[in-house]
Amino acid sequence: MAAVPARAMAETNAGRIKPRDDKPFVAVPVATFDEPWAIAFLPDGRMLITEKPGRMYLVDPRGRKTPVAGVPKVAYGGQNGLLDVAVAPDQAATHAIYFTYMEPGPGGSSLALARATLDTAGGSAALRDLRVLWRQAPKGSGGQPGGIIAFAPDGRHLFLTSGDRMRPDTAQDPDQALGKVLRLNLDGSTPPDNPWSSQGGVRAQTWTTGHRNPYGLAFAPDGRLWMDEMGPKGGDELNLIVRGRNYGWPIVSNGDNYNGTPIPRHATHPEFEAPVIYWTPVIAPAGLAFYTGSLFPQWQGSAFIGGLRARALARITFDDHGGATEADLWDMGNRIRDVAVAPDGALWVIEDGGDGRLLRLTPRKP
């Protein structure tokens, strides 16, 4: 990954920026889904879309949906259910996909990461040879599961976010796989060059710690890893993820507890990594994707973040020193759950909720 400074650039509050109506794109509805959660494009331009109650679909660019059989039972309710889906780096050859879900069991539920082969023979779709590669333990209650997958640019490792399940102290407990970003080999094993690999267990798998509710994770074209996460009452964050760093939750935050009790700000504890951008009031950031297509050449290298509370789409620009700026915030009229870039350069977003629309965004003609 690219070299990063010892500490990210000064924090910037983008929470006072108001969404704009003058969108430079046309958003065309293509299909609707029941509580959709994630979009992942296949090399041929079709996409996989998950629904939180436990359904997955293979969808073509016209919106024709094929149910994917073989999805395991999920613990559905509140923020939990079937979560992210990601196409394996070698998918063209292996047809492999990865996905996350809340796995039910004695004691409640826990985050699980699985790999399967996507079989699309005969016009149907099914998961074959499914294998759970990693699961958080022990099972318990609570939302804020995280569950976002990002593959390293070299295709050799995957990064996985795990939320704190509404148990904040776990984010600072090195022996609990909650409130962490994990780094794993593609088979779910532990890389020997992780920061604490010699310590075994959860510690060996941990890349960073001190996170709350991370719902967006993606590599920039320059190799840096970025993550957005929801804060409490204020203090949503965009973080530059750096090997071995602690991001402070719940010891510090730029928001406060929902009961009104204050939390020390990041500036009071310089030993923790501070966000590059934070939002107070919150936008409830969700899916995160970097633009590398050709339809919007002026946006090359920008990141797009779906805003749930803001009901908006944010565009983030970056400098060469680990700094970032919210360049645009567009009013989308509905909660935006995920963002993805298609092989043809179109930007796709999906709305949250029981009748969430899948939208294709293309440039507005002058």
Short mmCIF file of N, CA and C in Angstrom, two decimals, residues 100 111 134 145-149 159-163 180-182 214-217 227-228:
data_model
loop_
_atom_site.label_atom_id
_atom_site.label_comp_id
_atom_site.label_asym_id
_atom_site.label_seq_id
_atom_site.Cartn_x
_atom_site.Cartn_y
_atom_site.Cartn_z
N THR A 100 -20.90 -11.70 3.31
CA THR A 100 -20.99 -11.70 4.77
C THR A 100 -22.45 -11.75 5.19
N LEU A 111 -21.10 -12.25 13.06
CA LEU A 111 -20.71 -12.01 11.69
C LEU A 111 -19.97 -13.21 11.13
N TRP A 134 -14.50 -17.49 7.99
CA TRP A 134 -14.22 -16.79 9.25
C TRP A 134 -15.54 -16.51 9.92
N PRO A 145 -23.20 -4.42 12.76
CA PRO A 145 -22.35 -5.58 12.49
C PRO A 145 -21.13 -5.31 11.63
N GLY A 146 -21.12 -4.19 10.89
CA GLY A 146 -20.03 -4.02 9.92
C GLY A 146 -20.23 -4.99 8.77
N GLY A 147 -19.18 -5.78 8.44
CA GLY A 147 -19.33 -6.82 7.43
C GLY A 147 -18.93 -6.44 6.02
N ILE A 148 -18.17 -5.35 5.85
CA ILE A 148 -17.78 -4.91 4.51
C ILE A 148 -16.46 -5.57 4.11
N ILE A 149 -16.40 -6.00 2.86
CA ILE A 149 -15.24 -6.70 2.30
C ILE A 149 -14.54 -5.80 1.30
N PHE A 159 -9.74 -7.50 3.31
CA PHE A 159 -9.96 -6.73 4.53
C PHE A 159 -11.45 -6.80 4.85
N LEU A 160 -11.76 -6.92 6.13
CA LEU A 160 -13.13 -7.11 6.58
C LEU A 160 -13.41 -6.21 7.77
N THR A 161 -14.50 -5.45 7.71
CA THR A 161 -14.88 -4.62 8.84
C THR A 161 -15.80 -5.39 9.78
N SER A 162 -15.61 -5.17 11.07
CA SER A 162 -16.47 -5.76 12.09
C SER A 162 -16.89 -4.65 13.04
N GLY A 163 -18.21 -4.43 13.15
CA GLY A 163 -18.70 -3.40 14.05
C GLY A 163 -18.68 -3.84 15.50
N LYS A 180 -13.26 -3.74 14.76
CA LYS A 180 -11.94 -3.95 14.16
C LYS A 180 -12.03 -3.91 12.63
N VAL A 181 -10.88 -3.71 11.99
CA VAL A 181 -10.67 -4.09 10.60
C VAL A 181 -9.71 -5.27 10.62
N LEU A 182 -10.11 -6.35 9.99
CA LEU A 182 -9.31 -7.57 9.95
C LEU A 182 -8.67 -7.72 8.57
N PRO A 214 -18.63 0.41 10.97
CA PRO A 214 -18.05 0.69 9.65
C PRO A 214 -18.82 0.03 8.52
N TYR A 215 -19.36 0.87 7.62
CA TYR A 215 -20.22 0.38 6.54
C TYR A 215 -19.68 0.70 5.15
N GLY A 216 -18.48 1.25 5.05
CA GLY A 216 -17.88 1.48 3.75
C GLY A 216 -16.39 1.24 3.82
N LEU A 217 -15.83 0.49 2.87
CA LEU A 217 -14.41 0.17 2.86
C LEU A 217 -13.98 -0.02 1.42
N MET A 227 -12.09 4.09 4.85
CA MET A 227 -13.27 3.51 5.47
C MET A 227 -14.16 4.60 6.04
N ASP A 228 -15.47 4.44 5.84
CA ASP A 228 -16.40 5.33 6.54
C ASP A 228 -17.10 4.54 7.64
#
